[in-house]
Coordinates of C-alpha atoms and ligand atoms in Angstrom, one line a residue:
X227 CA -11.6 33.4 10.7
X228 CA -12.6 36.4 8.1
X229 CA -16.0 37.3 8.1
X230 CA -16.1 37.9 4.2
X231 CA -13.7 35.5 2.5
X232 CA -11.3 37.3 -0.5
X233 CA -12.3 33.8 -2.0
X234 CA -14.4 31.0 -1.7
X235 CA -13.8 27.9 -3.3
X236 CA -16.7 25.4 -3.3
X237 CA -15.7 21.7 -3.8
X238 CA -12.4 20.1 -2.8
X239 CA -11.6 18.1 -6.0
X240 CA -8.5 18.6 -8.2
X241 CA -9.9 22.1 -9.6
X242 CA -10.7 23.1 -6.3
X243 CA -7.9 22.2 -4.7
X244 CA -5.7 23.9 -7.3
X245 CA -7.7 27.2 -7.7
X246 CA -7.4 27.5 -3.5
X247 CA -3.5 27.2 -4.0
X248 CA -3.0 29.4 -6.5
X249 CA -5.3 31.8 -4.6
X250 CA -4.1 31.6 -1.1
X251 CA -0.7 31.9 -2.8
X252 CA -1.3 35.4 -4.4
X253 CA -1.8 36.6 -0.9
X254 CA -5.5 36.5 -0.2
X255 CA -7.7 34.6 2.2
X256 CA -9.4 31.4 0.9
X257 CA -11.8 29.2 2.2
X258 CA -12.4 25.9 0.4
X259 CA -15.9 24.0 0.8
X260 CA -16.1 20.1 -0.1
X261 CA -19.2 18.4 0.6
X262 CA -17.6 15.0 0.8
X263 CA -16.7 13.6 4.1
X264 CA -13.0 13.7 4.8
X265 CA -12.1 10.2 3.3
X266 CA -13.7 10.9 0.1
X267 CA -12.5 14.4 -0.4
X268 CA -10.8 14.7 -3.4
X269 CA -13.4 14.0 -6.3
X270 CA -12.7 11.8 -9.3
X271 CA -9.0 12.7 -9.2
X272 CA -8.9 10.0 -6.6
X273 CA -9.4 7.6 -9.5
X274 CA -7.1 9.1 -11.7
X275 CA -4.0 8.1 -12.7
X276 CA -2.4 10.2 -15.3
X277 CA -2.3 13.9 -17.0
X278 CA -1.3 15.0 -20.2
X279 CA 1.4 18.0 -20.9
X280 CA 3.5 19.2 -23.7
X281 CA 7.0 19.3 -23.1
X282 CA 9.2 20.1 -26.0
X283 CA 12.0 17.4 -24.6
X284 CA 12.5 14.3 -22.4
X285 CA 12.3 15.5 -18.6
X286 CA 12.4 13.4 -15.7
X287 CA 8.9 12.7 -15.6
X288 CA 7.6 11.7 -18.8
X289 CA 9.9 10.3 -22.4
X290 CA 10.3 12.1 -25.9
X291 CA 8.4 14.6 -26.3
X292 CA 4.3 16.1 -26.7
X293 CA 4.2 19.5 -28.4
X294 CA 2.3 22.2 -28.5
X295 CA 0.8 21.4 -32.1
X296 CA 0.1 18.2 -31.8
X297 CA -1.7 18.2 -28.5
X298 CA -4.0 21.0 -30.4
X299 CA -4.2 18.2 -33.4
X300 CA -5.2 15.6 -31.4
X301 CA -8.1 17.4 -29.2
X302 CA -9.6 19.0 -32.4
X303 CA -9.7 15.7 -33.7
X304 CA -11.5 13.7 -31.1
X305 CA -13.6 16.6 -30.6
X306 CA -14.5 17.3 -33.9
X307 CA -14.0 21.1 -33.6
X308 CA -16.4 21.4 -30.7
X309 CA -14.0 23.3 -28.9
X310 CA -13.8 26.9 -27.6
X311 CA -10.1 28.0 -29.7
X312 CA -8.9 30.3 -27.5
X313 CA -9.3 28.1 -24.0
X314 CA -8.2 24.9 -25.8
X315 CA -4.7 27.1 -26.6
X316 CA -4.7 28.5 -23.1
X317 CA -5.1 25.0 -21.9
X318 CA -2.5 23.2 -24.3
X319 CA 0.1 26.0 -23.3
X320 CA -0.4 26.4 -19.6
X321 CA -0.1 22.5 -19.7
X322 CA 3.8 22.7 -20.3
X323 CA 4.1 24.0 -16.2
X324 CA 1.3 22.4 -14.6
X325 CA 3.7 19.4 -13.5
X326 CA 6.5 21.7 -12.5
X327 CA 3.7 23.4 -10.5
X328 CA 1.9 20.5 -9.0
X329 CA 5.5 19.3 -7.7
X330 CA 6.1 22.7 -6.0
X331 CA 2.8 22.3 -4.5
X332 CA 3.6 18.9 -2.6
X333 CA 2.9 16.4 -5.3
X334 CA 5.4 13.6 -6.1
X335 CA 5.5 12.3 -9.8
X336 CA 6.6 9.2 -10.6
X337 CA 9.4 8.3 -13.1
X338 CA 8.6 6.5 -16.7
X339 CA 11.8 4.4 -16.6
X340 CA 11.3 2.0 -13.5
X341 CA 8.6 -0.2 -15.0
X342 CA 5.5 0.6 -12.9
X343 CA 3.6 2.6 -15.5
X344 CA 3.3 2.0 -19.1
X345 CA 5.3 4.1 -21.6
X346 CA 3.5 7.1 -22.2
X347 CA 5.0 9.8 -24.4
X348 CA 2.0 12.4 -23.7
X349 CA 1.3 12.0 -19.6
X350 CA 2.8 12.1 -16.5
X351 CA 1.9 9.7 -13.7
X352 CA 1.5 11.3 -10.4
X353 CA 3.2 9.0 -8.0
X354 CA 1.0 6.7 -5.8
X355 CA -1.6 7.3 -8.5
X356 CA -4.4 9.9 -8.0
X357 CA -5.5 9.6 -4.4
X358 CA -1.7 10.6 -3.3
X359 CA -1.9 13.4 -5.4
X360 CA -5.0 14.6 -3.6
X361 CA -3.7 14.3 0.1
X362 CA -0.6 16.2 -0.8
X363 CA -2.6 18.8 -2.3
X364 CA -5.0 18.9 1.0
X365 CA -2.0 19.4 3.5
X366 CA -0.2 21.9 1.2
X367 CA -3.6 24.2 1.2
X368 CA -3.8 23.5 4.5
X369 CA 0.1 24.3 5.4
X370 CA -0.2 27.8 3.2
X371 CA -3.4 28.8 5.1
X372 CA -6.4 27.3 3.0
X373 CA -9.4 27.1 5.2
X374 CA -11.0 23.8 4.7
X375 CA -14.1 22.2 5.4
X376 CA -15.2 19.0 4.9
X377 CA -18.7 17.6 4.8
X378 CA -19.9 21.1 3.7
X379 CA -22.3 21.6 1.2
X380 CA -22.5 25.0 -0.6
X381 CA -25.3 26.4 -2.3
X382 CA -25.5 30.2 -4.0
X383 CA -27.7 32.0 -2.1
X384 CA -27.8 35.6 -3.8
X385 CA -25.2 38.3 -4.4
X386 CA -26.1 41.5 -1.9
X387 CA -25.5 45.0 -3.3
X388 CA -22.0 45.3 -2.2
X389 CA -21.0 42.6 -4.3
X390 CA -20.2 40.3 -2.4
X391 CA -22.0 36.6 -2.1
X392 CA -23.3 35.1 0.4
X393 CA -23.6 30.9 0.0
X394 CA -25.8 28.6 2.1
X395 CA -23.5 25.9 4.1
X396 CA -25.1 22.3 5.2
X397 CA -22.5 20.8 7.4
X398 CA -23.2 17.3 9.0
X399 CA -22.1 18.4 12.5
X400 CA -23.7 21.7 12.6
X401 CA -27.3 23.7 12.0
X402 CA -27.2 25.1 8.4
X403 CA -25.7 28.6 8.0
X404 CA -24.2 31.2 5.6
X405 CA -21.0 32.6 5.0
X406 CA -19.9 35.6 2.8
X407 CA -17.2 35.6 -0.1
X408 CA -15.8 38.4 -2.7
X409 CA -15.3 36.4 -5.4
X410 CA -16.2 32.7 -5.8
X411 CA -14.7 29.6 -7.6
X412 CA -17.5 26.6 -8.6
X413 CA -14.9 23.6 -8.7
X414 CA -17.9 21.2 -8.3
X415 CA -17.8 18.9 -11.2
X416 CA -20.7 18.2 -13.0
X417 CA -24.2 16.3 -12.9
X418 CA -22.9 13.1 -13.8
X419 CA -23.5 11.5 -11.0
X420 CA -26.9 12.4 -10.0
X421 CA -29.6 9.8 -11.0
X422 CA -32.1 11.9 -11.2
X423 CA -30.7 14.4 -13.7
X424 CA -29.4 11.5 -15.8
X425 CA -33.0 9.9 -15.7
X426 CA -34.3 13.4 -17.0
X427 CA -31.7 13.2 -19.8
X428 CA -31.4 9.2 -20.5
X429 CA -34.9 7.8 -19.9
X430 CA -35.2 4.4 -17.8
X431 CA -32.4 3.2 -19.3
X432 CA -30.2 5.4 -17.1
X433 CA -31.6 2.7 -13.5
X434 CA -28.9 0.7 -15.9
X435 CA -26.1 2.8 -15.5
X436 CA -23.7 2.9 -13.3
X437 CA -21.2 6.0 -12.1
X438 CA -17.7 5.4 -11.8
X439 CA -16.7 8.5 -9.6
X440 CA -18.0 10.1 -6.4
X441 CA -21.6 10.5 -5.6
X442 CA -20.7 14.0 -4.4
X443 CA -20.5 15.6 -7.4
X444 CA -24.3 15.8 -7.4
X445 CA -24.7 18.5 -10.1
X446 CA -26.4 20.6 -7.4
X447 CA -24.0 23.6 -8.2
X448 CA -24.2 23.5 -11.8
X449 CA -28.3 23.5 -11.6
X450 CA -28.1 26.8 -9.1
X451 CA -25.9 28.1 -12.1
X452 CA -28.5 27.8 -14.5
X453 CA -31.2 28.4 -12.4
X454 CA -29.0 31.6 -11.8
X455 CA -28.7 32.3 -15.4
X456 CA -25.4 31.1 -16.4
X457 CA -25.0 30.3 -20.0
X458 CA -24.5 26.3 -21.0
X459 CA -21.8 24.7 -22.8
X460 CA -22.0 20.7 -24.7
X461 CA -24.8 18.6 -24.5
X462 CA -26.9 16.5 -21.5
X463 CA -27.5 14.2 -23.4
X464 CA -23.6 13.3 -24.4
X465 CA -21.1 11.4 -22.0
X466 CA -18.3 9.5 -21.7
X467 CA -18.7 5.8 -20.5
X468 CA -16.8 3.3 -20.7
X469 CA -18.1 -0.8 -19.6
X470 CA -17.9 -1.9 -16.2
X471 CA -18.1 -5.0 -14.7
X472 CA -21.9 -5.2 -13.3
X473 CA -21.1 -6.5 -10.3
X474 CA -19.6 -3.4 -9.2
X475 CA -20.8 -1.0 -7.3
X476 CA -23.4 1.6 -8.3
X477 CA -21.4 4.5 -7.7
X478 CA -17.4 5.1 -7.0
X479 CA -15.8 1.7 -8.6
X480 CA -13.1 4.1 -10.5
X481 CA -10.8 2.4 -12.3
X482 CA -10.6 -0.9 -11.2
X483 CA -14.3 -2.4 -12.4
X484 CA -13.5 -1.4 -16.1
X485 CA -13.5 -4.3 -18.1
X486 CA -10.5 -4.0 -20.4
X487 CA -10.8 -7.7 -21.5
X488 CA -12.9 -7.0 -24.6
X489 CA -10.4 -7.7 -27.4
X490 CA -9.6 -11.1 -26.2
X491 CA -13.3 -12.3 -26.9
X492 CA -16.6 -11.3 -28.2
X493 CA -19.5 -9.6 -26.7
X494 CA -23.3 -10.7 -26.4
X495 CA -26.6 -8.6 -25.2
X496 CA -29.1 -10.4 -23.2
X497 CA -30.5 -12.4 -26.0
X498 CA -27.2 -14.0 -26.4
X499 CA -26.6 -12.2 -29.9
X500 CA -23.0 -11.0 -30.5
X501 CA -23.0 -7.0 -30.8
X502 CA -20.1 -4.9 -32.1
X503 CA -19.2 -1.3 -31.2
X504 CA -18.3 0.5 -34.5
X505 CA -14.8 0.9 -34.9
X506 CA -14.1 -0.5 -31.9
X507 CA -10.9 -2.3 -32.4
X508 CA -7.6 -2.9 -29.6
X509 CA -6.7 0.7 -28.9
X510 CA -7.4 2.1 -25.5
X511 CA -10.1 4.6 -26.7
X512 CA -12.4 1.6 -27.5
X513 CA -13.4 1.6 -23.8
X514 CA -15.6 4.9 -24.5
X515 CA -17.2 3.3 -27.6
X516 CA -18.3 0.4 -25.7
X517 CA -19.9 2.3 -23.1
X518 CA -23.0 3.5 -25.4
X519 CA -23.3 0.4 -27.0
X520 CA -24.1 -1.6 -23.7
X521 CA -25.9 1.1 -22.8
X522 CA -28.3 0.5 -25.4
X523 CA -28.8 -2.9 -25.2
X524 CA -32.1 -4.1 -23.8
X525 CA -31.2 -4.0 -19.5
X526 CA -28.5 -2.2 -20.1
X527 CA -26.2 -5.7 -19.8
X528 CA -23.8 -7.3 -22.1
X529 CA -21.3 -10.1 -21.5
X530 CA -18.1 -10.6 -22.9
X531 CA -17.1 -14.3 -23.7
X532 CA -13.8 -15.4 -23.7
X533 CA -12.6 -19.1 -23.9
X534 CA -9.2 -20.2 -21.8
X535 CA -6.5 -18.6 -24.3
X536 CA -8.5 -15.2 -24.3
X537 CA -9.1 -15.2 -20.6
X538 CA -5.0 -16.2 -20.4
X539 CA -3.5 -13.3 -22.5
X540 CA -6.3 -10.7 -20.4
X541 CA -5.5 -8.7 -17.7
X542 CA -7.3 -9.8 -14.3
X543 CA -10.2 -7.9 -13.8
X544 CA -11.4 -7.1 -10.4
X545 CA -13.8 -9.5 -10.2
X546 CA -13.6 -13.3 -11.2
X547 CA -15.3 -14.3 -14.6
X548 CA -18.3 -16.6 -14.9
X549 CA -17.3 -20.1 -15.8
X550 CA -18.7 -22.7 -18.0
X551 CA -16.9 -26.4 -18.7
X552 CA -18.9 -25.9 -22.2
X553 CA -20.5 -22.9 -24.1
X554 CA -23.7 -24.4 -23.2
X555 CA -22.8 -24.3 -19.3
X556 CA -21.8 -21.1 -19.5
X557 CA -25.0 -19.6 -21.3
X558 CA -26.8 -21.4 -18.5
X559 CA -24.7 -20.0 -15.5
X560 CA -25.2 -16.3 -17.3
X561 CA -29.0 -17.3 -17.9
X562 CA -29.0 -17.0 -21.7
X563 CA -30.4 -18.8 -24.2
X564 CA -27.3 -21.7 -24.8
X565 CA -28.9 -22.6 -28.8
X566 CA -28.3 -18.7 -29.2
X567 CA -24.8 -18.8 -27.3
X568 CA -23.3 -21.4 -29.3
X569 CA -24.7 -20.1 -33.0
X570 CA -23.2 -16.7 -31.8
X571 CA -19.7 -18.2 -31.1
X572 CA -19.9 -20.4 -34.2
X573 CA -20.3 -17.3 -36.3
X574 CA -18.0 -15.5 -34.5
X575 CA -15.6 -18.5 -35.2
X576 CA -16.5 -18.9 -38.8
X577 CA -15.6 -14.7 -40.0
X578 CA -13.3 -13.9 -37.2
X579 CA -12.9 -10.2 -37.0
X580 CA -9.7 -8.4 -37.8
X581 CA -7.4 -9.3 -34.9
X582 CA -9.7 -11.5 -32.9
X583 CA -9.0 -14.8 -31.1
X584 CA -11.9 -17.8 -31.8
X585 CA -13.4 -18.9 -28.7
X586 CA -12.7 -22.0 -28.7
X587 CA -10.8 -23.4 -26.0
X588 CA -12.3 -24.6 -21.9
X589 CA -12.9 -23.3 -20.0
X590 CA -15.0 -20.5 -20.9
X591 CA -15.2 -17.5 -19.5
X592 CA -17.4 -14.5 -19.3
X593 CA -18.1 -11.2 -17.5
X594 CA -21.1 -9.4 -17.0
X595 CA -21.2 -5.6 -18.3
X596 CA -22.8 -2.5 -17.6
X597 CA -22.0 1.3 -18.7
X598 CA -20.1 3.4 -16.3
X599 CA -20.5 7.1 -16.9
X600 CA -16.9 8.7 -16.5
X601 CA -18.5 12.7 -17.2
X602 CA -20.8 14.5 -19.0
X603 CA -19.8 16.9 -21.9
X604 CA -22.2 19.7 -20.5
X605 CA -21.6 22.8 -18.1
X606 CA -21.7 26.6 -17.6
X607 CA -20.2 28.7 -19.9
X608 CA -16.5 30.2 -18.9
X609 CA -14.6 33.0 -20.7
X610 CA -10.9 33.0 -21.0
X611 CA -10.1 34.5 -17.3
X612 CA -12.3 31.4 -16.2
X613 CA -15.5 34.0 -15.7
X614 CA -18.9 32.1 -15.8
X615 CA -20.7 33.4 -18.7
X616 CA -24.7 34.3 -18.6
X617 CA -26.8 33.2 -20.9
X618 CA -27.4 36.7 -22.2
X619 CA -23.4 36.9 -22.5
X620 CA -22.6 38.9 -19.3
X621 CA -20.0 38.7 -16.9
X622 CA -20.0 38.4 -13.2
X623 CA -16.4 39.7 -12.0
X624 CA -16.8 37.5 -8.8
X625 CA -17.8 34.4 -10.2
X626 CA -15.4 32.0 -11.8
X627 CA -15.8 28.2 -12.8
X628 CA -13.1 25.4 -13.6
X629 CA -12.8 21.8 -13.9
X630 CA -15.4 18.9 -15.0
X631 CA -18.5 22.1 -14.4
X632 CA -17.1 23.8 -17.6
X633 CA -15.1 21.1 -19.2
X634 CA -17.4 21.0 -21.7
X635 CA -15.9 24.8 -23.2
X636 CA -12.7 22.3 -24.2
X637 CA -14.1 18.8 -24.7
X638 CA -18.1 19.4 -26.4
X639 CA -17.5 15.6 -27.4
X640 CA -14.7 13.3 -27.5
X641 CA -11.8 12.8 -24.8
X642 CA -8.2 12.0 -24.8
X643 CA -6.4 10.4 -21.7
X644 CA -5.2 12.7 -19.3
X645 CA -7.5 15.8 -20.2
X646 CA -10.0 15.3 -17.3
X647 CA -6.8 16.2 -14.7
X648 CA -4.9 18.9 -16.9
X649 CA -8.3 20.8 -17.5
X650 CA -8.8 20.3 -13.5
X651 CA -5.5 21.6 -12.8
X652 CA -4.8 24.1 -15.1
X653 CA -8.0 25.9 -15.2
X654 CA -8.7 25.8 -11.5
X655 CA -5.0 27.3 -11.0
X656 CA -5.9 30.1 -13.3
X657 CA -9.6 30.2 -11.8
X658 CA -7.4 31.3 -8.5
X659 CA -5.4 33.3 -9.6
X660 CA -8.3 35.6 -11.3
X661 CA -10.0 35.5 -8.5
X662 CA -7.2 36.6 -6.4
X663 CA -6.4 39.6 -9.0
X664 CA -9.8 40.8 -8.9
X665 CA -9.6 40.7 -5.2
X666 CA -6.4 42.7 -5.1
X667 CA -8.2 45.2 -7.9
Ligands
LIG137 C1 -13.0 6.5 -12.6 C2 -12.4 7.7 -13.2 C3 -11.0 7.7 -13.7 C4 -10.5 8.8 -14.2 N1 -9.2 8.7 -14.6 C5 -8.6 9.8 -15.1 C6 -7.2 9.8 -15.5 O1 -6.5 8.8 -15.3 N2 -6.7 11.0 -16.0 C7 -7.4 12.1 -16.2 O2 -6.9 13.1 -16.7 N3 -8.7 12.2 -15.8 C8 -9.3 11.1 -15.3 N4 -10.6 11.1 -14.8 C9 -11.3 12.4 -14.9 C10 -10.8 13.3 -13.8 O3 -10.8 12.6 -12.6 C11 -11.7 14.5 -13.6 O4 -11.8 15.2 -14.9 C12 -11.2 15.5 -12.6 O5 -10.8 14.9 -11.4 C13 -12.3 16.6 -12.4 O6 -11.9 17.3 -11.3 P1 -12.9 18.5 -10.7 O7 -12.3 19.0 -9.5 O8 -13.3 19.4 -11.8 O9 -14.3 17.7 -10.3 P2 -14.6 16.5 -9.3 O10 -13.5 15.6 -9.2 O11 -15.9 16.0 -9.7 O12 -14.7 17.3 -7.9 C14 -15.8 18.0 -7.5 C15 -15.8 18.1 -6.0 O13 -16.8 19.1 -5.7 C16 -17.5 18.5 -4.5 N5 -18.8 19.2 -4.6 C17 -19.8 19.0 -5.5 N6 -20.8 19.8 -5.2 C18 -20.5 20.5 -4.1 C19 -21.1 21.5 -3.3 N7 -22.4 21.9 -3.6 N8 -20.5 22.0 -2.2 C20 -19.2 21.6 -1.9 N9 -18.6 20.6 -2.6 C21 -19.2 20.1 -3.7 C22 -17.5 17.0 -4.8 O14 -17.7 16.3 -3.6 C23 -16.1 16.8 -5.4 O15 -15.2 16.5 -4.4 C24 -11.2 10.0 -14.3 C25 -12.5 10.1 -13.8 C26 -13.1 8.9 -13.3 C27 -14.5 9.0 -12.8

């Protein structure tokens, strides 16, 4: 192994794993830390299920077509111009050959037109979903010479005269130690999933959240960053969250605890009184709006009640629903107030909202809801050659970010589905690749 490492990559997520790629593949060594143990390498990607690109025709992969314009259009509008120009173009553009690229790499995509994904215009499905597209990426880098470790947690140390780094390494096998690196790529995701930091940001009410990626991606990085001096992007106290069944777990319940039954009923807080989200109608974004609005409810709880023809035309949810012969039973198996319950659903009933279904038939139905925090719109600072930016607007030629730590650059509020992978990809490939160049000089 290389005593100094042309580039160290520290976390093994989907930024990671494609900034180690693209900079083994330009011909110099790279060494890839992930502080996950090996069967939860991979980050959040593992939950992931889709990415978005522009392609100009129909391909293989993904129907129609997704241009250039109006992927721009559609990320200025949900993020209300809170969006660094020049890296949202660099992003939208390098999109177009980021699934040409991920195939070359090892991963499989899977085809629109055999019924196992829904029609989607503006992403590509990786076959086998996101956990598939992580092993193939970890036996590619492995194949082309990426050296990997696993349970390895990196920490900047300090950057000696010569340049180079040197990072602190806890492994679980092994007393701590420190290895040296030219250049460096922080692929660590953010602070999302630290409860702490989201205490420090969110008050008490943040015991009531839950996170629905990896407990790895402890935001441990990003605070050396800052600590460091590295400019900040978005805002601590802005994330995305969508509601989650409450019965999940605290951490890690990806996809599957998401409660996408919400148009098909109506939703109480703990005192049994019906609360809307703004807005918040049948389209997939209203997932995000819901998140905040359970979130500040009183416990941090809501419940969605459906009766029998709502629970009928839902999609199963991972966990059962809470029953009830009557609206009365039910209030008493959720422990709320059943003269509340049933004045809420009569009022429901009596000005049904555009769209909605009364609740009216038994069996009813109901499941309990927390937030789940997806990501938080803050991280370091990047310039367009992925170099982390200090707060006094230098550059460090050695030090690059990509992925969820400076997501924030692109996405300051807002999301659209199949950003969190693209921005991953794209940007951790061209993180790679600068470092490499600035290796070679
Ligand atoms: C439930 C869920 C579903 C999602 N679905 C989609 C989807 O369908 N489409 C989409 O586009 N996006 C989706 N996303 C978002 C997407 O998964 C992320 O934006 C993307 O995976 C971020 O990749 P990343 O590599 O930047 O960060 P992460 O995935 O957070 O990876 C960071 C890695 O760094 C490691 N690490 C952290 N600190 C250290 C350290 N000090 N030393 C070593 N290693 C460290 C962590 O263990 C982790 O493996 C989803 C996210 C979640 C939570």
């Amino acid at each position: 192994m290389s005593s100094t490492w042309d580039v160290v990559v520290i976390g093994g997520g989907l930024a990671g794993l494609c900034a180690a790629i693209a900079a083994r593949r330009a011909g110099v060594s790279v060494r890839l830390l992930e502080c996950a143990p090996s069967a939860f390498r991979g980050g959040n990607a593992r939950h992931a299920r889709n990415f978005r690109v522009v392609h100009e025709a129909p391909t293989r992969y993904v129907p129609d077509a997704y241009q250039a314009r109006e992927f721009l259009d559609d990320l200025a509008r949900v993020t209300q111009g809170d969006s660094n120009p020049c890296l949202a173009q660099r992003l939208v553009a390098e999109s177009e050959t980021i699934a040409a690229w991920l195939m070359a790499n090892g991963v499989p995509l899977q085809q629109p037109n055999v019924g196992v994904v829904p029609y989607s215009r503006r992403t590509v499905f990786p076959l086998g979903g996101g956990k598939a597209m992580i092993n193939a990426l970890y036996s590619t880098a492995t194949d082309i010479g990426v050296a990997i470790s696993t349970d390895s947690e990196a920490r900047l140390s300090r950057q000696s005269s010569n340049g180079n780094w040197s990072i602190d390494l806890t492994t679980a096998t092994s007393s701590p130690s420190s290895i040296d690196a030219r250049t460096i790529v922080v692929c660590a995701g953010g602070a999302g999933a630290d409860p702490a930091w989201l205490r420090s940001h969110y008050g008490d009410a943040a015991d009531g959240f839950m996170v629905r990626g990896t407990p790895y991606a402890n935001g441990r990085m990003l605070a050396d960053l800052i600590a460091a001096g590295a400019g900040t992007v978005g805002d601590p106290t802005i994330c995305h969250m969508v509601a989650v069944d409450a019965r999940g777990p605290r951490f890690d319940g990806g996809i599957v605890t998401r409660i996408t039954a919400i148009p098909y009923g109506m939703v109480v807080d703990g005192s049994a009184r019906r609360i809307d989200a703004t807005g918040a109608g049948a389209e997939p974004t209203h997932y995000a709006r819901w998140g905040p609005r359970i979130a500040a409810c009183a416990g941090q709880t809501a419940y969605l009640i459906l009766d029998a023809d709502g629970l009928q035309r839902a999609a199963p949810q991972a966990f059962p629903p809470i029953s009830g012969a009557t609206i009365a039973d039910l209030a008493e198996a959720l422990g709320l107030d059943p003269a509340t319950l049933a004045q809420s659903v009569n009022a429901f009933n009596a000005a049904l909202p555009a769209g909605a279904h009364p609740i009216a038939s038994a069996t009813f139905a109901a499941y309990p809801m927390r937030p789940g925090v997806t990501f938080v719109h803050h991280g370091v600072a990047v310039d367009d050659h992925m170099r982390i930016v200090w707060a006094d607007d230098r550059r460090n030629d050695t030090l690059f970010a990509a992925g969820m730590i400076m997501a924030a650059n692109v996405i300051g509020r807002g999301y659209l589905a199949g950003l969190g992978l693209t921005l991953a990809a794209v940007f951790g490939r061209l993180a790679g690749t600068e470092a490499a160049r600035h290796v070679h000089g």
